[in-house]
Short mmCIF file of C-alpha atoms in Angstrom, two decimals:
data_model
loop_
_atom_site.label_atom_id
_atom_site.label_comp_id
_atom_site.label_asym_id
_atom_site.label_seq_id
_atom_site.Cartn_x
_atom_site.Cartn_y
_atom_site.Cartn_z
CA UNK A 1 57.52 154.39 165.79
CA UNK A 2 61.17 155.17 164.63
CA UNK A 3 62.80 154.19 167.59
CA UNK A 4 66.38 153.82 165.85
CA UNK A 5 65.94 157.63 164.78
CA UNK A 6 65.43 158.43 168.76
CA UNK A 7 68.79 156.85 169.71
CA UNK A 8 67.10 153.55 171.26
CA UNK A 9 70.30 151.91 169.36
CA UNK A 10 72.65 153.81 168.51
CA UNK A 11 73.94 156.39 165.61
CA UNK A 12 75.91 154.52 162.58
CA UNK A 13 77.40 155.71 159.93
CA UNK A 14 76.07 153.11 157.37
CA UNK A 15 72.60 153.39 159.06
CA UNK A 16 70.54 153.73 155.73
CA UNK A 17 71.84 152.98 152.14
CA UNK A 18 69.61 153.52 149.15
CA UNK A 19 71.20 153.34 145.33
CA UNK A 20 74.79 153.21 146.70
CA UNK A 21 73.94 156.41 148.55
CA UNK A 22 74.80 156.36 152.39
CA UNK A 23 73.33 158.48 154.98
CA UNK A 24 73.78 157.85 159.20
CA UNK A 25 70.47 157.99 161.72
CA UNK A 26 71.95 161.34 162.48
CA UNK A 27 71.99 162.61 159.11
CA UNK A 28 68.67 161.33 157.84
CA UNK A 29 67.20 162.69 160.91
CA UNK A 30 68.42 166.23 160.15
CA UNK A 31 67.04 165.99 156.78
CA UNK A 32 63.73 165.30 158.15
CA UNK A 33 63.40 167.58 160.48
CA UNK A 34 63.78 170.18 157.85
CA UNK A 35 61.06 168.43 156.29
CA UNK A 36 58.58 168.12 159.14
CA UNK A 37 59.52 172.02 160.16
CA UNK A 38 58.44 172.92 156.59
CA UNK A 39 55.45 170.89 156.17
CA UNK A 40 53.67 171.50 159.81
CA UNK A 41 49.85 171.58 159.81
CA UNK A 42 49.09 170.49 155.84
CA UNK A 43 46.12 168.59 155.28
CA UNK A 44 48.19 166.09 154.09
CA UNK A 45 51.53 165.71 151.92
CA UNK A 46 52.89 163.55 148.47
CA UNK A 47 56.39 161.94 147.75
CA UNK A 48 57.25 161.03 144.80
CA UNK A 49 58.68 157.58 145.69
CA UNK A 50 61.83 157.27 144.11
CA UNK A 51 64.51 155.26 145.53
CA UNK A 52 66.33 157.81 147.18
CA UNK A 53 67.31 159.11 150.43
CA UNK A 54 65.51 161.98 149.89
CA UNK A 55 62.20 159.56 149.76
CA UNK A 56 63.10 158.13 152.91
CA UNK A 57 63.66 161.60 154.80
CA UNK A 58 60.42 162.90 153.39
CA UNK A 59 58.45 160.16 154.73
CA UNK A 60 60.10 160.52 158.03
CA UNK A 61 59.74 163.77 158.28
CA UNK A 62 55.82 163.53 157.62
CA UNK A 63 55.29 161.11 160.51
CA UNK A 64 57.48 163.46 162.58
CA UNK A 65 55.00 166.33 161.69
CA UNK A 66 51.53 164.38 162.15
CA UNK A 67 50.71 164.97 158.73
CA UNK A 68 49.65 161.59 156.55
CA UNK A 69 52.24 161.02 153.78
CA UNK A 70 51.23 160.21 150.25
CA UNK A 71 54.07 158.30 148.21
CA UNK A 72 53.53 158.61 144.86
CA UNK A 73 54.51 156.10 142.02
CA UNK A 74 57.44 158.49 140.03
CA UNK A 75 56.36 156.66 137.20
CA UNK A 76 52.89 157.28 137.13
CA UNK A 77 51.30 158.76 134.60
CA UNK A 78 49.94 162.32 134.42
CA UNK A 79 46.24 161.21 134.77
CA UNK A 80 47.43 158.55 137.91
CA UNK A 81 49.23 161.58 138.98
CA UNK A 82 46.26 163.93 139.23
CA UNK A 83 43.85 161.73 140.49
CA UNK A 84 45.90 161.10 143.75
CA UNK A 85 46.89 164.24 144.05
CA UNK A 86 43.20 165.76 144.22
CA UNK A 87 41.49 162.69 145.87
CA UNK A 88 44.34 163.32 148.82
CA UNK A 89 44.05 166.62 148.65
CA UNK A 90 47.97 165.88 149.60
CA UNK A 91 50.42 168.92 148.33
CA UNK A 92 53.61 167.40 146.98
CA UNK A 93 56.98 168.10 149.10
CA UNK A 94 60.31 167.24 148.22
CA UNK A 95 63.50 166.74 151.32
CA UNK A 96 66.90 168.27 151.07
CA UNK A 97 69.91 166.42 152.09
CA UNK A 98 71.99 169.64 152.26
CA UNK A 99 69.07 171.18 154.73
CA UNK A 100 69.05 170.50 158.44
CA UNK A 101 66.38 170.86 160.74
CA UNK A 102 66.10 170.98 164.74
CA UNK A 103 63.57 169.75 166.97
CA UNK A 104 61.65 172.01 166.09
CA UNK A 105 57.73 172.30 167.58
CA UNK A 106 56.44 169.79 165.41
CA UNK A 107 53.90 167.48 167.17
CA UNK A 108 53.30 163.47 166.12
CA UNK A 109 50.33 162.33 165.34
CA UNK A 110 48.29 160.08 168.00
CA UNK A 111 48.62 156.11 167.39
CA UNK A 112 45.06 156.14 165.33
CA UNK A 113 45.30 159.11 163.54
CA UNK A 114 46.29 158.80 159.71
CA UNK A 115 50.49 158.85 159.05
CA UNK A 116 50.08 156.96 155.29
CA UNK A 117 47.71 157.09 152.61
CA UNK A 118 48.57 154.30 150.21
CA UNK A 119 46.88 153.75 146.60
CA UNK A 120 45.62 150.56 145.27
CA UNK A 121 46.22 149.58 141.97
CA UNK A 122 42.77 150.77 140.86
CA UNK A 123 41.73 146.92 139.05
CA UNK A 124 38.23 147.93 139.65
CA UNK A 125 37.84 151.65 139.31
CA UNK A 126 40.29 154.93 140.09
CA UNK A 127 42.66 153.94 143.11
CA UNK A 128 41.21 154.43 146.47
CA UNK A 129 43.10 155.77 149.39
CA UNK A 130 44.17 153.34 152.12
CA UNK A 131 44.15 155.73 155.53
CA UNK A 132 46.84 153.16 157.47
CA UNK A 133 47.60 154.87 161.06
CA UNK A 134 50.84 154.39 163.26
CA UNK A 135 48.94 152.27 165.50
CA UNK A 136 48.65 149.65 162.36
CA UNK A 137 51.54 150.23 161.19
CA UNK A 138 53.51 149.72 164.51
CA UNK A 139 51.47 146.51 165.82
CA UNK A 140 52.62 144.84 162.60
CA UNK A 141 56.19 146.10 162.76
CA UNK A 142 56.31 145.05 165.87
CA UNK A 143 54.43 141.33 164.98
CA UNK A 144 56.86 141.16 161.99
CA UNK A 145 60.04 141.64 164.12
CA UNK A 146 59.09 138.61 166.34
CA UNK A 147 57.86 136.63 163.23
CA UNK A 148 61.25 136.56 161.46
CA UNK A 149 63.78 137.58 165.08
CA UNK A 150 64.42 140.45 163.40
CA UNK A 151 66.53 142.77 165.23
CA UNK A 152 68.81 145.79 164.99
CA UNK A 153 71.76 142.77 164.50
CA UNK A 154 70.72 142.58 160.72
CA UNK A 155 71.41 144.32 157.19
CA UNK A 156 68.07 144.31 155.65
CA UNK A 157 68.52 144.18 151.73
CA UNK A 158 66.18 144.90 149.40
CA UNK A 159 65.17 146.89 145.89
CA UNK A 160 61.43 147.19 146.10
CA UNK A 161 59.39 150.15 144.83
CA UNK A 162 58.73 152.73 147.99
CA UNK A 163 55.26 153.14 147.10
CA UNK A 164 53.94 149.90 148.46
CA UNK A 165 53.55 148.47 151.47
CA UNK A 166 56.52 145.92 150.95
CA UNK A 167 59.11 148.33 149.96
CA UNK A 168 57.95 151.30 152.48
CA UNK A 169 56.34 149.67 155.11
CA UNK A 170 58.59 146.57 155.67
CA UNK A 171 61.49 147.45 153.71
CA UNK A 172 62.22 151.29 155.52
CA UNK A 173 60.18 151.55 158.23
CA UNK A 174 60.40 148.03 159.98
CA UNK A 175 64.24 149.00 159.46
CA UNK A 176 64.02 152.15 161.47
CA UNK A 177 61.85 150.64 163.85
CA UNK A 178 64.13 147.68 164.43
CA UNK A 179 67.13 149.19 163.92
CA UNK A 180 68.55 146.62 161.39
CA UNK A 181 70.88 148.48 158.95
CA UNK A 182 68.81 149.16 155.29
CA UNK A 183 70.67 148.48 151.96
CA UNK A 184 67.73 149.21 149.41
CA UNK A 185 69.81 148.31 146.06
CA UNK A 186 68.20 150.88 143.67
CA UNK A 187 67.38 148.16 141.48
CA UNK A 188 66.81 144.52 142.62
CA UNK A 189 68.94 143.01 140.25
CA UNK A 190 70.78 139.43 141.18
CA UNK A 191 74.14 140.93 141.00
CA UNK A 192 72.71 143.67 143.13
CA UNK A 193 71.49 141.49 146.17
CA UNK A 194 74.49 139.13 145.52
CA UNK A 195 77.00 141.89 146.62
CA UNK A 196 74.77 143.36 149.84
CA UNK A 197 75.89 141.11 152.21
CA UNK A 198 72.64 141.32 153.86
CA UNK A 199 71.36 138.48 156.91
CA UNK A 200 67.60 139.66 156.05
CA UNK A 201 66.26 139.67 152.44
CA UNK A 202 63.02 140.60 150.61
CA UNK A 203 61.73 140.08 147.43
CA UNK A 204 58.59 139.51 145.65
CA UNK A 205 58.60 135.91 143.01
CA UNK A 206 60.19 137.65 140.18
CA UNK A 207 63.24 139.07 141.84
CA UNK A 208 63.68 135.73 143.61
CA UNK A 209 62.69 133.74 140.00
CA UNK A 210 65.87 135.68 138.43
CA UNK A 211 67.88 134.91 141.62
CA UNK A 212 67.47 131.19 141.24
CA UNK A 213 68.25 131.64 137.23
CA UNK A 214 71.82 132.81 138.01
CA UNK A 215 73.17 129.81 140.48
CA UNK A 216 76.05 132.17 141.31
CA UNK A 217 73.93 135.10 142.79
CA UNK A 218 71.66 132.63 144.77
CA UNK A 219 74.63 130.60 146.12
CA UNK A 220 76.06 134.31 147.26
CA UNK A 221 72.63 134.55 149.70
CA UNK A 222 73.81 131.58 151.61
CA UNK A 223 75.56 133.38 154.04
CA UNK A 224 72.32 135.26 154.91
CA UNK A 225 69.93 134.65 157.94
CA UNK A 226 66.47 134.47 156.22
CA UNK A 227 64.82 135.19 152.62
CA UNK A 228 61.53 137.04 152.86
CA UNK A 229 58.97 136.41 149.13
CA UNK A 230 55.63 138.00 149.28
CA UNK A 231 53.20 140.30 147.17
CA UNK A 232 52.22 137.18 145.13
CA UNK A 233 52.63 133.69 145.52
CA UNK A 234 56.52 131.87 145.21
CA UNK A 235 55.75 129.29 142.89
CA UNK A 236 57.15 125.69 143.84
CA UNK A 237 60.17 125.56 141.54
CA UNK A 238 61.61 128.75 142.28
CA UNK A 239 61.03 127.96 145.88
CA UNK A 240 63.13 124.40 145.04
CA UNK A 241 65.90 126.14 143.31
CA UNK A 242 66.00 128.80 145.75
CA UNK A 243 66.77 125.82 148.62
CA UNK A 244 69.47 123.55 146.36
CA UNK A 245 71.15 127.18 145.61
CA UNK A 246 71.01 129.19 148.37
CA UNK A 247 70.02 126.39 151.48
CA UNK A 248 67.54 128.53 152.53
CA UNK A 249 63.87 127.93 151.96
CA UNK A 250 62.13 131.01 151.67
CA UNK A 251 59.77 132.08 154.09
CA UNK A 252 56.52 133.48 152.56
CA UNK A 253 53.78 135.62 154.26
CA UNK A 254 50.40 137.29 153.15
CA UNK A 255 48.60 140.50 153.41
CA UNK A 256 47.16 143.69 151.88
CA UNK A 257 47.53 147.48 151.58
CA UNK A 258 44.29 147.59 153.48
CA UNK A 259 45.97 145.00 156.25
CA UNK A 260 49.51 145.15 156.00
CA UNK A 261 51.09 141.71 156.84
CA UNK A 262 48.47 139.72 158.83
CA UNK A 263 49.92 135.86 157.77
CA UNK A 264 53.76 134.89 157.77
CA UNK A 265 56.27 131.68 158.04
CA UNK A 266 58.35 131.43 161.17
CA UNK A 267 61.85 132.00 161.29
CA UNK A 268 63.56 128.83 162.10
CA UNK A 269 60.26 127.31 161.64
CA UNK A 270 59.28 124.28 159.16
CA UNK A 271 58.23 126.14 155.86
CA UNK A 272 56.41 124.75 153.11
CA UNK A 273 55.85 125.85 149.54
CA UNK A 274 52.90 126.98 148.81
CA UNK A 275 51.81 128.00 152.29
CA UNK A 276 51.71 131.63 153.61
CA UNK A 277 52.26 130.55 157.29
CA UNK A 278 49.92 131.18 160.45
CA UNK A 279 48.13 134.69 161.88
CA UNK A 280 50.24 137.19 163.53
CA UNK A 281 49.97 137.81 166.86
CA UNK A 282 46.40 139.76 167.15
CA UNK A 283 45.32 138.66 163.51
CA UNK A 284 42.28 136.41 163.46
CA UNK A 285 41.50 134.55 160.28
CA UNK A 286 38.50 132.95 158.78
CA UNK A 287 37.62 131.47 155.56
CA UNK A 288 34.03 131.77 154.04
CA UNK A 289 33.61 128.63 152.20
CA UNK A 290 30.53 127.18 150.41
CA UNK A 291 28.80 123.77 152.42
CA UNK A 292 31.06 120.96 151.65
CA UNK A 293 33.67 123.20 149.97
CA UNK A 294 37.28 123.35 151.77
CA UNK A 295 38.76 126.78 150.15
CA UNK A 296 36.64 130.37 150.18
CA UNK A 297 37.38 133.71 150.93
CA UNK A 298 39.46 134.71 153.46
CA UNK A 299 38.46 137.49 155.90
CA UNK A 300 40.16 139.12 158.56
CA UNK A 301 40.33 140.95 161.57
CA UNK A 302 43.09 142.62 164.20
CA UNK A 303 44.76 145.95 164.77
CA UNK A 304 47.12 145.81 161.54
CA UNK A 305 43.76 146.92 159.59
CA UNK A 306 43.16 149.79 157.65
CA UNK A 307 41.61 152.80 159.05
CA UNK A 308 39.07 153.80 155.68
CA UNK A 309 39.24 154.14 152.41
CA UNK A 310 39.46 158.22 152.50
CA UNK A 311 36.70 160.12 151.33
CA UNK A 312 34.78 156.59 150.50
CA UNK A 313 32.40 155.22 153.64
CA UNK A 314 30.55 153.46 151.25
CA UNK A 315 33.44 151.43 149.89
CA UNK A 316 34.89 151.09 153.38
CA UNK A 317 31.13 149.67 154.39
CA UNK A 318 31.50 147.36 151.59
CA UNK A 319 34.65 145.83 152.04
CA UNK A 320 33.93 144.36 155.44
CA UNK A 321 31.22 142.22 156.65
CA UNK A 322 27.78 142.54 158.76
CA UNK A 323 30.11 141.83 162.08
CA UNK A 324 32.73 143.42 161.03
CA UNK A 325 35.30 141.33 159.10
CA UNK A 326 37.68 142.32 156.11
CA UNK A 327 36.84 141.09 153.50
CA UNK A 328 39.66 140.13 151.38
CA UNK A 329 38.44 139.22 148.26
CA UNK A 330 41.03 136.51 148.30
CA UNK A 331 40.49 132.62 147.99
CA UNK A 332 42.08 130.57 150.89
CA UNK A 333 41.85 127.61 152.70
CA UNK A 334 43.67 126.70 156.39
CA UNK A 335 44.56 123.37 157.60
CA UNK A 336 44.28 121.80 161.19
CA UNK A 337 47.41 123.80 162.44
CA UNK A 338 45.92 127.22 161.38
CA UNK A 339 48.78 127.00 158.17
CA UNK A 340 47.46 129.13 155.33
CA UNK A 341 47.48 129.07 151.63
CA UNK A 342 46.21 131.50 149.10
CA UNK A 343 44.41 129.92 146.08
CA UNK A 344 43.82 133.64 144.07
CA UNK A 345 41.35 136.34 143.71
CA UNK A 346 37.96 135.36 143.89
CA UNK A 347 37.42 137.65 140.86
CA UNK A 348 39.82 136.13 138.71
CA UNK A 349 41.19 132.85 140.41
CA UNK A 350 38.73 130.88 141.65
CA UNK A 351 36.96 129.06 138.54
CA UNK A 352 33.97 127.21 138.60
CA UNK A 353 34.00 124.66 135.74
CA UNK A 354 31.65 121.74 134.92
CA UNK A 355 30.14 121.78 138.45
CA UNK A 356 33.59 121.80 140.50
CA UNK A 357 35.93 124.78 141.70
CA UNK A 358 39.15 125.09 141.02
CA UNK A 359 41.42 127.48 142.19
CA UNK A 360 44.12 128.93 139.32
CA UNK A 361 47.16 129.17 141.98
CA UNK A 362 47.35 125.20 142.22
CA UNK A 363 47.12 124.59 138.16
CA UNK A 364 49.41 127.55 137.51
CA UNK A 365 52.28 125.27 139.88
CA UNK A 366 51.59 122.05 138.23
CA UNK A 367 52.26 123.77 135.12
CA UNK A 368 55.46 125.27 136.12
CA UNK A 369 56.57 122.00 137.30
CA UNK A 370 57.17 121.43 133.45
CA UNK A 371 60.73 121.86 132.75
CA UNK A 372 60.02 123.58 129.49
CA UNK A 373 57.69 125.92 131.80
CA UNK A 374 59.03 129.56 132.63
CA UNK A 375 55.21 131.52 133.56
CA UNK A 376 52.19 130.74 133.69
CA UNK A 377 48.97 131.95 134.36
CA UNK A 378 45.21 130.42 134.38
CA UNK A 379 42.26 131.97 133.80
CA UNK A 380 38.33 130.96 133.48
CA UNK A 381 36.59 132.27 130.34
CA UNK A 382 32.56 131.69 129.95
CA UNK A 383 32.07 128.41 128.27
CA UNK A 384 28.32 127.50 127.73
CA UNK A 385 28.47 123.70 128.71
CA UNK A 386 31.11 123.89 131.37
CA UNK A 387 30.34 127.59 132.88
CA UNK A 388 33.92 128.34 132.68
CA UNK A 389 36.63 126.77 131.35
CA UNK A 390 40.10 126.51 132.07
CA UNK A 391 42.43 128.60 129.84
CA UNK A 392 46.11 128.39 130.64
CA UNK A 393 48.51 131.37 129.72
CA UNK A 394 52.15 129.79 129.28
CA UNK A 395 55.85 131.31 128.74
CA UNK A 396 57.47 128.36 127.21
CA UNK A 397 59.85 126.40 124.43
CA UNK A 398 60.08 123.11 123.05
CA UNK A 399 56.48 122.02 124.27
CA UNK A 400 52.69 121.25 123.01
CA UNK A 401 49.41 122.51 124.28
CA UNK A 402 48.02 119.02 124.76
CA UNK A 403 51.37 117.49 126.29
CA UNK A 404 51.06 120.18 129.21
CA UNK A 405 47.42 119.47 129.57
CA UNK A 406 48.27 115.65 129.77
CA UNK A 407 51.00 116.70 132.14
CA UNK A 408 48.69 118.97 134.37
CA UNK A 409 46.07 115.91 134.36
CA UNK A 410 49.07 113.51 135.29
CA UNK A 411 49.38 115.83 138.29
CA UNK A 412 46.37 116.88 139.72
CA UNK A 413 43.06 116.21 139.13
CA UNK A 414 41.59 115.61 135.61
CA UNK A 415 39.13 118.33 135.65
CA UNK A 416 41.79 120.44 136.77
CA UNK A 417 43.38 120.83 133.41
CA UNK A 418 43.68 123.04 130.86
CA UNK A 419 40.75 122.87 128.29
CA UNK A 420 43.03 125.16 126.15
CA UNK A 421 46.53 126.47 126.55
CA UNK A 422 47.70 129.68 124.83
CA UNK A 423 51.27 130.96 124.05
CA UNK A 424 52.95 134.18 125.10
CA UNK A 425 56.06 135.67 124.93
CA UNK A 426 55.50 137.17 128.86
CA UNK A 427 53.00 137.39 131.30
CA UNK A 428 51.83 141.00 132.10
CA UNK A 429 53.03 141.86 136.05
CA UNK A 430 52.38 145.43 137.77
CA UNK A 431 55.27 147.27 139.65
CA UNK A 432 55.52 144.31 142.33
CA UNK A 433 55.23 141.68 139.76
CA UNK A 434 51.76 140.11 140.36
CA UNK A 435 50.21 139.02 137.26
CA UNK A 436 47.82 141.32 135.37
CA UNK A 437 45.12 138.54 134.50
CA UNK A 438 42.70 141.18 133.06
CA UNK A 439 44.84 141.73 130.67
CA UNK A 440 45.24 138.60 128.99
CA UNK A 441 41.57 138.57 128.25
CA UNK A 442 42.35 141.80 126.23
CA UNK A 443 42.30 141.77 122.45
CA UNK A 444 45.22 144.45 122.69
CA UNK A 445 47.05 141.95 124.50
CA UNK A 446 46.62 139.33 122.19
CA UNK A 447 47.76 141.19 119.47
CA UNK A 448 51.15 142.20 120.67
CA UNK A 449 52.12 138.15 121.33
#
């Protein structure tokens, strides 16, 4: 899987940078051999993802060993901590840049045996473990790299966490796979992926939202080849500012821990805001509406798919269908060309009010349409005429409840509005800035805005 590591394009000095810390293919490799030569046979073993080099080498020198690597948030908590550490039964390593190792007699695993184990956020109970083998994790490298004509030409640049699919997954090892040069900027900060000088960059909406607030940062990005958004959706505006900043339009795609990246825009393809582009090659999509509705769940299938849920058959039994589908738990609907876009969770996002059903994503962008708009996020509370009705989270100035319901009705459909529209000083985001909706509904919320 690491083919620039095996010399497939050559050693450079600048191969990997992470937090203004430089190591070459050569280097990095050393490191992880040292790694993989201590760590040979363990059940499994646990990074603590910080953005380091030293992450980096100890996740490559776990998939040179065959044993599955579990990154670890460094700021979790000690509880967080514990639980993946015994759930894993993973024993936590650390890499040495000053140690060198040889080829040793380590042995990789085979394509479907496990090489990550990656936590979910644990929204409905303690964080499961996501087996993902090299087979997945290759196939949608490999899908990815054709997706966006990604090649070992480019400077990848990016600040993610390394405990997620996005930063780890895409933003390290699609760079040693491809052989693109990695600048991971420690933080991503606007002034940070300003100065990169990157031709390939990823972000999730908030990095890209604080892009598009400093004009001078976005216009540096012009230079670049594409802009990557993904772990939640790009809402419209920051999409439009992105384009009259930067000229590019930002290319968004769609998956899951358990899935990795199964839906994508094209490079050099027409891209729309709003949409999450078209399957990957092996990736076969289909949405699970209600008679006469157009949007439902979205389920999946292809070899980018998880391998279990470790230690859980029931909850890997659960999570996919009678014949076999994914279930994503996700709201979506397609159009004639196969084009996707994600409405929200069906937990939280789809609401059924007064006999209709609405889907959160599409108010949420008609409200940040609104000049005086900065976040927003809808709900559905219980309401005993309507079933549920529409309560709208906004970050704003200068602006009245009713005049953004008018404005949301002026927009989109009137039963799409806002029945009520409540004030905060920030919407609550996890690590890769999705929106905790749960916690809005919290009275410990409420009280701190």
């Amino acid at each position: 899987m690491l083919t620039a590591l095996t010399g497939a394009h050559g050693d450079r000095p600048d191969a990997v940078t992470v937090a203004g810390r430089t190591s070459s293919y050569e280097d990095l490799l050393g490191a992880a051999r040292a790694v993989a030569a201590d760590i040979g046979g363990a059940r499994a073993v646990a990074v603590s993802a910080t953005p380091s080099l030293e992450t980096v080498a100890a996740v490559v020198g776990a998939l040179l060993a065959g044993v599955p690597c579990v990154p670890v948030p460094p700021d979790a908590g000690p509880a967080e901590r514990e639980h993946i550490l015994r759930d894993s039964g993973a024993t936590p390593i650390e890499a040495d840049f000053a140690r060198r190792g040889d080829h040793g007699t380590t042995e990789p695993a085979a394509p479907g045996d496990p090489a990550l184990i990656l936590y979910t956020s644990g929204t409905t109970g303690p964080p499961k473990g996501v087996v993902l083998s090299s087979a997945a994790l290759t196939a949608d490298l490999d899908a990815l790299a054709d997706a966006w004509q990604w090649t070992a030409a480019d400077t990848l640049v990016h600040g993610l966490p390394l405990f997620h699919v996005h930063g780890l997954v895409l933003g390290v090892l699609g760079a040693l796979r491809t052989g693109s040069r990695l600048v991971h900027t420690g933080r991503p900060t606007p002034e940070a992926y300003a100065a990169a000088g990157g031709s390939l960059y990823f972000g999730v909406p908030t990095v890209w939202s604080r892009i598009a607030a400093e004009p001078q940062a976005a216009a540096a990005l012009s230079g670049a080849r594409l802009l990557v958004s993904g772990s939640a959706a790009l809402p419209a505006p920051v999409f439009r500012d992105l384009h009259a900043l930067s000229g590019h339009r930002p290319v968004e795609r769609y998956g899951m821990t358990e899935t990795l990246i199964t839906l994508s825009g094209r490079a050099g393809a027409e891209v729309r805001p709003g949409t999450v582009g078209t399957p990957l090659p092996g990736i076969r999509t289909r949405i699970a509406a209600e008679p006469g509705a157009d949007i439902g769940e979205l389920q999946l299938t292809g070899p980018t798919l998880f391998s279990a849920y470790l230690g859980r058959p029931e909850a890997t039994a659960a999570a996919h269908t009678e014949d076999g589908w994914f279930r994503t738990g996700d709201i979506a609907a397609a159009d004639a060309d196969g084009v996707h876009r994600i409405v929200g969770r069906a937990s939280l996002d789809m609401i059924k009010s007064g006999g209709y059903r609405i889907g959160a994503g599409e108010v949420e962008n008609a409200l940040l349409d609104h000049p005086r708009v900065r976040e927003a996020a809808v709900v559905g509370v219980p309401d005993p005429d309507l079933g549920q009705r529409i309560v709208a989270f906004v970050v704003a100035d200068g602006v009245t409840g009713s005049e953004l319901t008018d404005f949301v009705a002026a927009h989109l459909s009137v039963h799409k509005r806002p029945r009520e529209v409540r004030f905060i000083t920030a919407v609550p985001r996890n690590a890769m800035g999705k929106p905790q909706k749960k916690r809005l509904l919290t009275d410990e919320f409420e009280e701190r805005t």
